[in-house]
Coordinates of C-alpha atoms in Angstrom, one line a residue:
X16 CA 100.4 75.6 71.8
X17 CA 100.1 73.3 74.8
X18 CA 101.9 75.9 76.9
X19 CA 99.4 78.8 75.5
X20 CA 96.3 76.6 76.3
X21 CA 98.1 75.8 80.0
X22 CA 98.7 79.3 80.9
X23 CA 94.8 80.6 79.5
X24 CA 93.1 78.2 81.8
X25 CA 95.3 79.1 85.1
X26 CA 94.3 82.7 84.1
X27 CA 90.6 81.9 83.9
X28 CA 90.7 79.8 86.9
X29 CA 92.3 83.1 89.0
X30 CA 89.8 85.5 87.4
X31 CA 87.0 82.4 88.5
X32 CA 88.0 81.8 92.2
X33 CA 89.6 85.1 92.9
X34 CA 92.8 83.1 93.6
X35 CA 96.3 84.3 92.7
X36 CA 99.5 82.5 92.1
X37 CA 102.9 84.2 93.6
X38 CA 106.1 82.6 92.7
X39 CA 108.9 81.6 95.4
X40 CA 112.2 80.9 93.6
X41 CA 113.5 78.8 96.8
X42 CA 117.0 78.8 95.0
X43 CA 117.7 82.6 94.2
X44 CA 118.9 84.0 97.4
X45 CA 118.7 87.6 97.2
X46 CA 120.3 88.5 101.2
X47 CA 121.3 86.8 104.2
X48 CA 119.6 88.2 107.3
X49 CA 121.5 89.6 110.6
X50 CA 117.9 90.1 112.7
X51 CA 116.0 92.4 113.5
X52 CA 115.9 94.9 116.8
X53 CA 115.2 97.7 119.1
X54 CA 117.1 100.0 121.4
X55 CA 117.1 100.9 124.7
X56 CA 117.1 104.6 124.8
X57 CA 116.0 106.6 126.7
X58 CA 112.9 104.8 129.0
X59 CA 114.7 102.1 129.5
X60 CA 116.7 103.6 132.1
X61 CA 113.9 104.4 134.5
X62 CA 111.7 101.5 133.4
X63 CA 114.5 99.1 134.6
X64 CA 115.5 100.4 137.3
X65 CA 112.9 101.9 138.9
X66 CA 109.5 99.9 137.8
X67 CA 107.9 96.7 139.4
X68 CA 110.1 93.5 138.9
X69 CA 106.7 92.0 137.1
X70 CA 105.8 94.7 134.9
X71 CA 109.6 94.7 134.0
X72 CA 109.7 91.0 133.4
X73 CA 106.4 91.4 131.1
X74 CA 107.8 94.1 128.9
X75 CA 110.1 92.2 128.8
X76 CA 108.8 89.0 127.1
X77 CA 107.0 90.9 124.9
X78 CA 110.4 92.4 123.5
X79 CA 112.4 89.5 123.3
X80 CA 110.8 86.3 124.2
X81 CA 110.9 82.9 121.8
X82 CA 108.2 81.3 123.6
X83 CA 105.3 79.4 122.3
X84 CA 102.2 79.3 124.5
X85 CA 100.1 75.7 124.8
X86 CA 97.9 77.1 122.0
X87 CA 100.5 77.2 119.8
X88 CA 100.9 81.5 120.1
X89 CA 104.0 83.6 120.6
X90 CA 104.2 85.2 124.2
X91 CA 106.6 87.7 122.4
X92 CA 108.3 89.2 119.3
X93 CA 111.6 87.7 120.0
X94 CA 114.5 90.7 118.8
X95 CA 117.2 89.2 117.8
X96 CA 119.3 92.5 118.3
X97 CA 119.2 94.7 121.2
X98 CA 120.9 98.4 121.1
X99 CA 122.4 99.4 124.2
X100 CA 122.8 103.2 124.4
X101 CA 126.2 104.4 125.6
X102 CA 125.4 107.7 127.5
X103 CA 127.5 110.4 127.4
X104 CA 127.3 111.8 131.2
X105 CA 124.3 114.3 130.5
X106 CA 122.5 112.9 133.2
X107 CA 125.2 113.6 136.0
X108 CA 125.3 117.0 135.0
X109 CA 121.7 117.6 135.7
X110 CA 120.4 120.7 134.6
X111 CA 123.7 122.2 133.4
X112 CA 123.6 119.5 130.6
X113 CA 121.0 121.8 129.2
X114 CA 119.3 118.8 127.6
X115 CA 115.6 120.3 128.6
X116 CA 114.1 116.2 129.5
X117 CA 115.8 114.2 132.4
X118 CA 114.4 111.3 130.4
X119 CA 116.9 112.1 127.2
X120 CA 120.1 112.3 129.2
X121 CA 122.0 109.8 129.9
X122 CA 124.9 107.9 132.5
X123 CA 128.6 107.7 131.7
X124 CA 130.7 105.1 132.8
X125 CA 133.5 107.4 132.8
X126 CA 134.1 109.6 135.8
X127 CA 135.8 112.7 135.4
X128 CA 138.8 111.5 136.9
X129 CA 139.2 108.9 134.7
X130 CA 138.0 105.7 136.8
X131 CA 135.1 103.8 135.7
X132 CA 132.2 103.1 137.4
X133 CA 130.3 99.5 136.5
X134 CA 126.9 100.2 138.7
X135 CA 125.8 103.3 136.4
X136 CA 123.1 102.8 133.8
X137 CA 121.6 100.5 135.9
X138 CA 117.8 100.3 134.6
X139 CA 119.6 99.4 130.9
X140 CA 121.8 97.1 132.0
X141 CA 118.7 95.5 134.0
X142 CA 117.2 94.9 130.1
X143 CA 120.4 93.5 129.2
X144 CA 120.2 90.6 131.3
X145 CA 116.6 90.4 130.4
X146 CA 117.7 90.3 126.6
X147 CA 120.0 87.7 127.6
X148 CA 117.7 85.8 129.7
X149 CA 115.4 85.4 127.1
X150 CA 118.2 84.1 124.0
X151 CA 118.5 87.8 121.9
X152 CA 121.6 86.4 119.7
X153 CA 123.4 90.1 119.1
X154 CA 124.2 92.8 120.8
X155 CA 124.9 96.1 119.4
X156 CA 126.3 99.4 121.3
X157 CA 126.1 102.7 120.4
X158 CA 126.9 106.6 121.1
X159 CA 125.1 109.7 120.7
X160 CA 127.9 112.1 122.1
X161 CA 131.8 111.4 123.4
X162 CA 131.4 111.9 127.0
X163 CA 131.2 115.2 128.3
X164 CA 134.9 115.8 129.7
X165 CA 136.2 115.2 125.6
X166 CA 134.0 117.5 124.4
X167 CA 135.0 121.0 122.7
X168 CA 132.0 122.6 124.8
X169 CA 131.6 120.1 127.7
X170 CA 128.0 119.5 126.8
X171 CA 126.9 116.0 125.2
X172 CA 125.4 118.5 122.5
X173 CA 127.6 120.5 119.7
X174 CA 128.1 124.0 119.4
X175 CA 129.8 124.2 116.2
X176 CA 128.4 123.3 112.9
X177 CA 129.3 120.3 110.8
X178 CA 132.0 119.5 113.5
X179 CA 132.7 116.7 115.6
X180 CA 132.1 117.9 119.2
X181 CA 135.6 116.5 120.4
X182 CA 138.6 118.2 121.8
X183 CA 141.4 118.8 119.7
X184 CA 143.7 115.8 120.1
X185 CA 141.1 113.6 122.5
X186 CA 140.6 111.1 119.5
X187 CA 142.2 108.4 120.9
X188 CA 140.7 108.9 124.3
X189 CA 137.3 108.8 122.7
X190 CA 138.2 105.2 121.5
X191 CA 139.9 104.0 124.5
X192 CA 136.6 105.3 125.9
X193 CA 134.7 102.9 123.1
X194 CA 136.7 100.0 123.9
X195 CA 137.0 99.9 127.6
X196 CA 133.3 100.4 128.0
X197 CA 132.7 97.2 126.0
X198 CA 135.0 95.3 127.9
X199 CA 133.1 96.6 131.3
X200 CA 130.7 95.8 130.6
X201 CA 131.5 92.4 128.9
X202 CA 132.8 91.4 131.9
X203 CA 130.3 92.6 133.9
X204 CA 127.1 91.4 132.4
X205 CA 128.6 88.3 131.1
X206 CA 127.4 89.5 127.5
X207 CA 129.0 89.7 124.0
X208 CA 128.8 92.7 122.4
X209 CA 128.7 92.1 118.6
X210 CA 128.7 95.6 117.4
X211 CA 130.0 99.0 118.0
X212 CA 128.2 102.2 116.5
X213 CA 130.4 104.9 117.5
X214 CA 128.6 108.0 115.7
X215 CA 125.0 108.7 115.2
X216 CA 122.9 110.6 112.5
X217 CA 126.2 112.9 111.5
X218 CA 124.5 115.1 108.9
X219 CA 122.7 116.6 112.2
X220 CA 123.7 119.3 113.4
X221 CA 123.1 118.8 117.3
X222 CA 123.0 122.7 118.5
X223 CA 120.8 124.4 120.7
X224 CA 117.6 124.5 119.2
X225 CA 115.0 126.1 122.7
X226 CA 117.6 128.7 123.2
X227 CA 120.3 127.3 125.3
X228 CA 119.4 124.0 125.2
X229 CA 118.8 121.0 123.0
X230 CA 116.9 117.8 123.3
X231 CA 118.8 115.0 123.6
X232 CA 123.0 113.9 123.3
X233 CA 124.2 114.1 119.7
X234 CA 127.0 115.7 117.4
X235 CA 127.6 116.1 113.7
X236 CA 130.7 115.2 112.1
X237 CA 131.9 115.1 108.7
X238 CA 133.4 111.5 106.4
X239 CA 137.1 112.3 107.5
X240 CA 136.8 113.0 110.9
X241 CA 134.4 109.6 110.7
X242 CA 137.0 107.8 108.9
X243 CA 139.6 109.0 111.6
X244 CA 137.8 107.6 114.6
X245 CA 137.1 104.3 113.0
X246 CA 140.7 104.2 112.3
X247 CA 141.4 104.6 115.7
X248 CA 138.9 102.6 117.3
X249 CA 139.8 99.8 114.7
X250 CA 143.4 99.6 116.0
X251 CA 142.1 99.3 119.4
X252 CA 140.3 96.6 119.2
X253 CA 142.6 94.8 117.2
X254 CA 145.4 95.6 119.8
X255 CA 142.7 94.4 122.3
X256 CA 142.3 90.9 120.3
X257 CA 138.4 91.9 120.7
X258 CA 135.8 90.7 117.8
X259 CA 133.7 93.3 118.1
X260 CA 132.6 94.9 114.3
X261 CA 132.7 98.4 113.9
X262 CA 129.3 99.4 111.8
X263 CA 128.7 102.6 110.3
X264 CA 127.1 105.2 110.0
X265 CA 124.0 105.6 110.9
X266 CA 122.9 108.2 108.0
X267 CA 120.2 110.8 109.2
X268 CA 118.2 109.8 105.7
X269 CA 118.7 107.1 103.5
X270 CA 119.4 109.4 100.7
X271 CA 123.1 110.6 102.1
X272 CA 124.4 107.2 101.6
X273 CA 124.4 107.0 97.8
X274 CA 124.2 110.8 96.6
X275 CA 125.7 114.4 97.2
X276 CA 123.1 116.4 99.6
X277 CA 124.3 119.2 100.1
X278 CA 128.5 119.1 99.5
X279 CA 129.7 119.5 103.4
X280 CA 130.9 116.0 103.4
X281 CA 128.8 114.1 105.4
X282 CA 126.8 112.3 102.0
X283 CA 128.1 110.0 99.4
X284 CA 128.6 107.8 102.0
X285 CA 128.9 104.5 100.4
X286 CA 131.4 105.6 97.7
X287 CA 133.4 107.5 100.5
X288 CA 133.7 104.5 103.1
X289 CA 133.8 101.6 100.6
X290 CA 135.2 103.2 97.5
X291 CA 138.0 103.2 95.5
X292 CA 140.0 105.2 97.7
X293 CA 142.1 105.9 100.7
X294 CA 139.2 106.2 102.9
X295 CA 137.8 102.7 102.5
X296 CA 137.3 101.1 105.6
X297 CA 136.5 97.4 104.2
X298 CA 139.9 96.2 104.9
X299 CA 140.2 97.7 108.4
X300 CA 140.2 95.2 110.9
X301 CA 137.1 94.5 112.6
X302 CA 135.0 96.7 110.8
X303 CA 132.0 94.8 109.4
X304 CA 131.3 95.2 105.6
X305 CA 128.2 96.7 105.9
X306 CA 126.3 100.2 105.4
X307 CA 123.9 101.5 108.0
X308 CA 121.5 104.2 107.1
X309 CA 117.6 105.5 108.7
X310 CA 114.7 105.4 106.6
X311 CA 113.3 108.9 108.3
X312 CA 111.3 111.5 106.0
X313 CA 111.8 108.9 103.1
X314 CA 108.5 106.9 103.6
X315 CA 106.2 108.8 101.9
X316 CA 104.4 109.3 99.2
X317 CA 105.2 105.5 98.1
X318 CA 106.7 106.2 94.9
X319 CA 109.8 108.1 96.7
X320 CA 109.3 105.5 99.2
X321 CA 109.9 102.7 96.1
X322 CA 112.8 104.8 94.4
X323 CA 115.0 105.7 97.4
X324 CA 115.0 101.7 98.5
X325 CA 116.1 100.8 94.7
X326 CA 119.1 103.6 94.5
X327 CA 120.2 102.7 97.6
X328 CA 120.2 98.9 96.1
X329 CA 121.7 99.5 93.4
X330 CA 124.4 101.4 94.9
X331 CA 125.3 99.0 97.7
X332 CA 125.4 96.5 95.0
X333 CA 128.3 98.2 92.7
X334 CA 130.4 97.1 96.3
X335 CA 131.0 93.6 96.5
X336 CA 130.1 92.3 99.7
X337 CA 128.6 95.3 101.1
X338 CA 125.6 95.0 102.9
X339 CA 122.8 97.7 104.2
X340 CA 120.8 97.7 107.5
X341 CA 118.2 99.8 108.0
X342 CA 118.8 101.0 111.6
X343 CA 116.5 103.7 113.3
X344 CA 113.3 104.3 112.5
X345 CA 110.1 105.8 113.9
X346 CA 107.2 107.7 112.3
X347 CA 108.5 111.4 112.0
X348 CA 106.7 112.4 108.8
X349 CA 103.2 113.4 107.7
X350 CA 101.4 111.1 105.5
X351 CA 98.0 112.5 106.0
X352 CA 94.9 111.0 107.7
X353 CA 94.0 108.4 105.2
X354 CA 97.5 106.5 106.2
X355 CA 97.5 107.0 109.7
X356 CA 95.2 108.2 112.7
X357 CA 96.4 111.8 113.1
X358 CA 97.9 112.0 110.1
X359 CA 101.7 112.6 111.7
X360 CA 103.6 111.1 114.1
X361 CA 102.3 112.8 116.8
X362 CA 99.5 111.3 119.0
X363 CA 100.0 107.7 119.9
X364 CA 98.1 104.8 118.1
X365 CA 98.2 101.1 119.2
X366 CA 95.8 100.4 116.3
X367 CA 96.2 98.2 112.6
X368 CA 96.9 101.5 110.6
X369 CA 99.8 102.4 112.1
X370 CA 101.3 98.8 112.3
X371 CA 100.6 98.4 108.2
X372 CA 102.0 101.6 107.5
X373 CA 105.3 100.3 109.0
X374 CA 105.1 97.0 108.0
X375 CA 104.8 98.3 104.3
X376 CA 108.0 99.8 105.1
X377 CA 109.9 97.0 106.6
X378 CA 108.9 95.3 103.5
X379 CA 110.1 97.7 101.3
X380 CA 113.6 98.0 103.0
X381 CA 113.9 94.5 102.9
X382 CA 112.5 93.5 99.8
X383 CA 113.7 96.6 97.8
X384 CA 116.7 98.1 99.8
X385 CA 118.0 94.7 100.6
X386 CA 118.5 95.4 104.2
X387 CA 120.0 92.1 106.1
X388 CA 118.9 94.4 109.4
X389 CA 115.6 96.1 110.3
X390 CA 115.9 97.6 114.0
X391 CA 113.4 99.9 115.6
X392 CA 114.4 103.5 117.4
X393 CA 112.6 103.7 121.5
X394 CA 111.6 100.4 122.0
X395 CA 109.6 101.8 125.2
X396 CA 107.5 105.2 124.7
X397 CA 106.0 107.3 127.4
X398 CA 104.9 110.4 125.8
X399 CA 101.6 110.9 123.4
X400 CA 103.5 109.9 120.1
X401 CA 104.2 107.2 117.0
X402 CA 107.4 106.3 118.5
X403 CA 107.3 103.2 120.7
X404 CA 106.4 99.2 120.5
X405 CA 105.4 99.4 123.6
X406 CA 103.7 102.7 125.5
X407 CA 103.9 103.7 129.0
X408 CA 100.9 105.7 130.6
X409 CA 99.3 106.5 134.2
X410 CA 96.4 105.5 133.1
X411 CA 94.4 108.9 133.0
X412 CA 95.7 110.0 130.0
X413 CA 98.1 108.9 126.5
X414 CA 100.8 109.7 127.9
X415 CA 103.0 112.6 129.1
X416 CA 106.9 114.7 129.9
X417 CA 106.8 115.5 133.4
X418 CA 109.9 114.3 135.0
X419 CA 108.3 111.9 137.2
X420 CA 105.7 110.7 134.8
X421 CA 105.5 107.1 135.0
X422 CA 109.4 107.4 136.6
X423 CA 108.5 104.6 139.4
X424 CA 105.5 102.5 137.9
X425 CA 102.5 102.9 135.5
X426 CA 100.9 100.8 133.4
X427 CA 102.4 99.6 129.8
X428 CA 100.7 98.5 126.7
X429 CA 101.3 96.7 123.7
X430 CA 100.7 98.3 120.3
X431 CA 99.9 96.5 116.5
X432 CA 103.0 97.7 115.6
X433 CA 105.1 95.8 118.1
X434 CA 103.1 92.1 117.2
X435 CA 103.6 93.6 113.0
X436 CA 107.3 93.7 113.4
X437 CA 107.2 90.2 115.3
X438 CA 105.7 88.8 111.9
X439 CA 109.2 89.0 111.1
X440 CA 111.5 89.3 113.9
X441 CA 110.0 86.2 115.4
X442 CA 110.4 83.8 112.6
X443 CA 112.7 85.6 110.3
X444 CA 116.2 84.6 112.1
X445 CA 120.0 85.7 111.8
X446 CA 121.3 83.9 109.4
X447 CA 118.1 82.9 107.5
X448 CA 118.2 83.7 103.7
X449 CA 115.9 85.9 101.9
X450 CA 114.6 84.0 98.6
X451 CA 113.3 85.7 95.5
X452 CA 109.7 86.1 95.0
X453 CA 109.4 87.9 91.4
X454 CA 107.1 89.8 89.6
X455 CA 105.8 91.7 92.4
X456 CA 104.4 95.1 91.2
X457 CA 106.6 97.4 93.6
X458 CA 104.2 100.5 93.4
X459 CA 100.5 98.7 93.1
X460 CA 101.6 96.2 96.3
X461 CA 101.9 99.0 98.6
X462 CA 98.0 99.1 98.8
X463 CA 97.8 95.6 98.2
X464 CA 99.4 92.7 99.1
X465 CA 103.5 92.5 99.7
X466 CA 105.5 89.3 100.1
X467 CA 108.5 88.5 100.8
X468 CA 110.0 84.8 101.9
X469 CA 113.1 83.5 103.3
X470 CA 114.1 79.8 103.9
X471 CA 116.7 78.3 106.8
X472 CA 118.7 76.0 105.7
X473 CA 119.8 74.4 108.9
X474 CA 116.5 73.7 110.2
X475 CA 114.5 73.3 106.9
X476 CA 111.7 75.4 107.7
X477 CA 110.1 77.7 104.5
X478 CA 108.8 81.7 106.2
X479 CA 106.8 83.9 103.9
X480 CA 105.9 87.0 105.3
X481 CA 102.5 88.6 103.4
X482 CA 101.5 92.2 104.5
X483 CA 97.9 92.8 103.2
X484 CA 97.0 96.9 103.2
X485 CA 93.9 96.2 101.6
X486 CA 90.1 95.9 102.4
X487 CA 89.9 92.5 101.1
X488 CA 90.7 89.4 102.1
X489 CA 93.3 87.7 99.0
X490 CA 93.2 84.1 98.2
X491 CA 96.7 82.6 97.0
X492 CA 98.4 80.0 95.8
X493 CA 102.4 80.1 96.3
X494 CA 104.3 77.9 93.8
X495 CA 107.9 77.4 95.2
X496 CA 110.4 76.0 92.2
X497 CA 113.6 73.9 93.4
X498 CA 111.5 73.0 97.0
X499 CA 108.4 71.3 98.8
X500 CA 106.8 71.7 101.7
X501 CA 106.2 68.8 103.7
X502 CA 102.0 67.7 103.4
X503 CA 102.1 71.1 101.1
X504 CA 100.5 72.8 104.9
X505 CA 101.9 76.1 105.8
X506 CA 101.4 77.6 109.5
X507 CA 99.8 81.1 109.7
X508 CA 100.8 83.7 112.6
X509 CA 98.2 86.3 111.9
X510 CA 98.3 89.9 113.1
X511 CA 95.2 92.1 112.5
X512 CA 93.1 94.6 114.4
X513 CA 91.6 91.6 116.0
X514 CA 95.1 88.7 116.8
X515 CA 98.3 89.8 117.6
X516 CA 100.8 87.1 116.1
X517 CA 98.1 84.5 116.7
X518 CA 98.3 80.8 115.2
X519 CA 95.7 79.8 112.8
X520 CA 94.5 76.7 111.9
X521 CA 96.9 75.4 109.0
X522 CA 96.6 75.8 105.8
X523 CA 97.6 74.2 102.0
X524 CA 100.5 75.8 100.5
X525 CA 97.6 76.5 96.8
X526 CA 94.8 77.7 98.9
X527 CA 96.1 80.3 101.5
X528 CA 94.0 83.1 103.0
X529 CA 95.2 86.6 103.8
X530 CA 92.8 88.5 105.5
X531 CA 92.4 92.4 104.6
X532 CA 94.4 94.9 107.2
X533 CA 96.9 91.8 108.2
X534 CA 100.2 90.5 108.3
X535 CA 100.4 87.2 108.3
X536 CA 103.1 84.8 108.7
X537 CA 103.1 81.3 107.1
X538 CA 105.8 78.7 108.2
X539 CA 106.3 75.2 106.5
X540 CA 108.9 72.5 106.9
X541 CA 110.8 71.8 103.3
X542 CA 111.4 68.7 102.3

């Protein structure tokens, strides 16, 4: 009865003071964490090599930097993973790569002799030593294309359906390709390259698609011929004694990881690579136990949003020790006006609406997809569109394609988004665990408030990460079982159409404040 009488009163006193009381089981650790990032491609190429050392050097704290300012706020969003495109040699080949924009080809270190040549993709591997400069912790390389002189057509682009664009036979040279072009540049840049994604969005097709031409490097490929090349590119690196982890497989849409979409082999791909059968890859050496999938043209309307990140949950789960990152992602589909300025992803916005559409995502991939990774697609953006943390202009207009648009210089801008995603790559760290917060109502949240939290062992510090898509502000308690916070005083970074990432004065761990159209990120010390 005592319980009953308890449980009444805390009831009345949240109806009374408009306060609400949110869970945090401290010891229920649901996933351990491996960062969060951006990639390179494709600005990065003219941006670091071309563009003013200072402008370069401020882009580049915003991306990566740890820092703390005198006033106690972030100078940047501090990725912990950084994707270094591996080009395929469209870029030599000018206009015969018929890729239609200079700015979507891309170097190859290979020549077509077979030498190598270290001083190409120089603006990329100018961010590289920024990234490094600046303490990013992983390194991850990836490949649209095999370079040009393995390819059935010698384009970076396919022109054969649901086939890998590779010569018969040039399998091995595609991984020797892989290998020695981490070692390069290893050596080269004096930087560890953790990861190696060898194949991108498979269930692509990567043809022409404006008549001869197509937009950027890519090529399909089917589960065996996947499971071939990490074979191969497995016994390399072992032969090599290199730790770099193979990941795959950078799934076009979350949905051909767990389910058959439309029987040409490239779906299922969780039961196909780390199944009970011959074509599990779990047991290859240094392949990394983990499932890589984009959350494109799943987002929306929230329920499908909800659903897709618990199947894919749920399937990863029936694999022990398998784990899911969510690896590419811009805003490609159409939500309407009410969700976002423009409705689509076309037309850039720098504004709140976008940034809380997103960071309902990255919630939702993390909180119900369990991804240990989140990771951004063009981490720079030139052209009028939803794609970038960070847009590039002239400054008479939003942005444009002209070859030499913003090619040498221009101005840059930072965008809601990029401070939303540094609510959690900032403070949420590789290696962190993510800690249960219960009884969330998965479908009401998404207009509401989210929450997820994550604790770090090592250096004691409690981070709960609150993304408020409502119009009011929401008054809290948090009740942590198995854990204190030292004085009970949590830290809030806030990020709203007014702060980006900004420090707040601090507040009690049973009276916390999350203002409407926010994310906010509290940090405490345990005890």
């Amino acid at each position: 009865m005592k319980k009953v009488y308890v449980s009444l009163l805390l009831l009345m006193s949240s109806l009374f003071f408009g306060q609400r009381t949110a869970t945090i089981s401290i010891d229920n650790v649901m996933q351990t964490m491996d960062g969060f990032g951006g990639s390179d491609a494709w600005r990065c190429q003219f941006v670091g090599k071309n563009w003013p050392q200072q402008k370069k050097d401020a882009i580049a704290d915003l991306l990566f930097s740890k820092e703390i300012d005198a006033q106690g706020n972030p100078k940047g969003i501090g990725l912990s993973i950084w994707r270094f495109n591996l080009g395929a040699g469209s870029m030599e080949q000018g206009e015969n790569s018929k890729i239609s924009d200079e700015w979507r080809r891309s170097e190859c270190f290979l020549n077509a002799d077979g030498t190598y040549d270290w001083s190409k993709q120089e603006g990329q591997r100018w961010f590289l030593q920024a990234a490094k400069k600046r303490g990013v912790e992983k390194y991850l390389i990836f490949t649209n294309s095999p370079p040009v002189f393995m390819t059935n057509n010698g384009l970076a682009f396919s022109s054969q359906k649901n086939k890998l664009n590779l010569k018969e036979g040039a399998l091995p040279k595609f991984a020797d390709f892989l290998v020695k072009s981490i070692q390069g540049l290893e050596k080269k840049e004096e930087i560890k390259f953790d990861y190696v994604s060898p194949i991108n969005e498979p269930q692509w097709e990567w043809m022409a698609n404006n008549g001869d031409k197509n937009s950027q490097e890519g090529t399909p490929a089917t589960n065996e011929e996947i499971f071939n090349l990490t074979k191969a590119l497995s016994d390399k690196l072992k032969s090599q004694k290199m730790s770099t982890e193979i990941v795959l497989a950078e799934a076009a849409q979350i949905n051909y990881l767990y389910e058959n979409v439309n029987g040409e082999n490239r779906d299922n791909q969780i039961d196909y690579f780390f199944g009970n059968s011959r074509n599990n890859i779990s047991k290859l050496p240094n392949v990394k136990n983990v499932i890589l999938g984009h959350s494109y043209f799943t987002t929306w309307p929230v329920d499908k949003q909800v659903l897709s990140r618990k199947l894919i949950a749920a399937s990863v789960k029936q694999k022990p020790g398998l784990k899911y990152w969510q690896s590419e992602y811009c805003i490609l589909e159409n939500p309407g006006e009410a969700e976002i300025p423009g409705g689509a992803g076309g037309g850039r916005d720098l504004g709140m609406q976008t940034a809380l559409f997103v960071a309902r995502l990255i919630h939702n991939d993390i909180a119900l997809a369990n991804a240990a990774s989140w990771q951004w697609w063009t981490s720079l953006t030139r052209v009028d569109y939803k794609d970038g943390l960070i847009y590039l202009d002239d400054g008479k207009s939003n942005g444009g394609t002209a070859p030499d648009y913003v090619k040498n210089d221009g101005n840059f801008h930072d965008s809601k988004l990029l401070w939303a995603l540094g609510n959690y790559s900032l403070f949420v760290r590789p290696g962190m665990q993510r800690v249960d917060v219960p009884n969330q109502d998965e479908l009401g949240s998404a207009n509401d408030v989210m929450l997820t939290a994550y604790k770090d062992i090592k250096n004691k510090k409690l981070v709960i990460v609150a993304v408020n898509c409502g119009k009011s502000v929401q008054k809290y308690k948090f009740d942590l079982t198995k854990g204190t916070v030292k004085k009970n005083e949590l830290t809030p970074y806030v990020t709203s159409e007014n702060t980006n990432l900004k420090r707040a004065d601090i507040q009690k761990i049973d009276a916390v404040e999350i203002p409407a159209k926010s994310v906010v990120t509290f940090v405490g010390e345990l005890q």
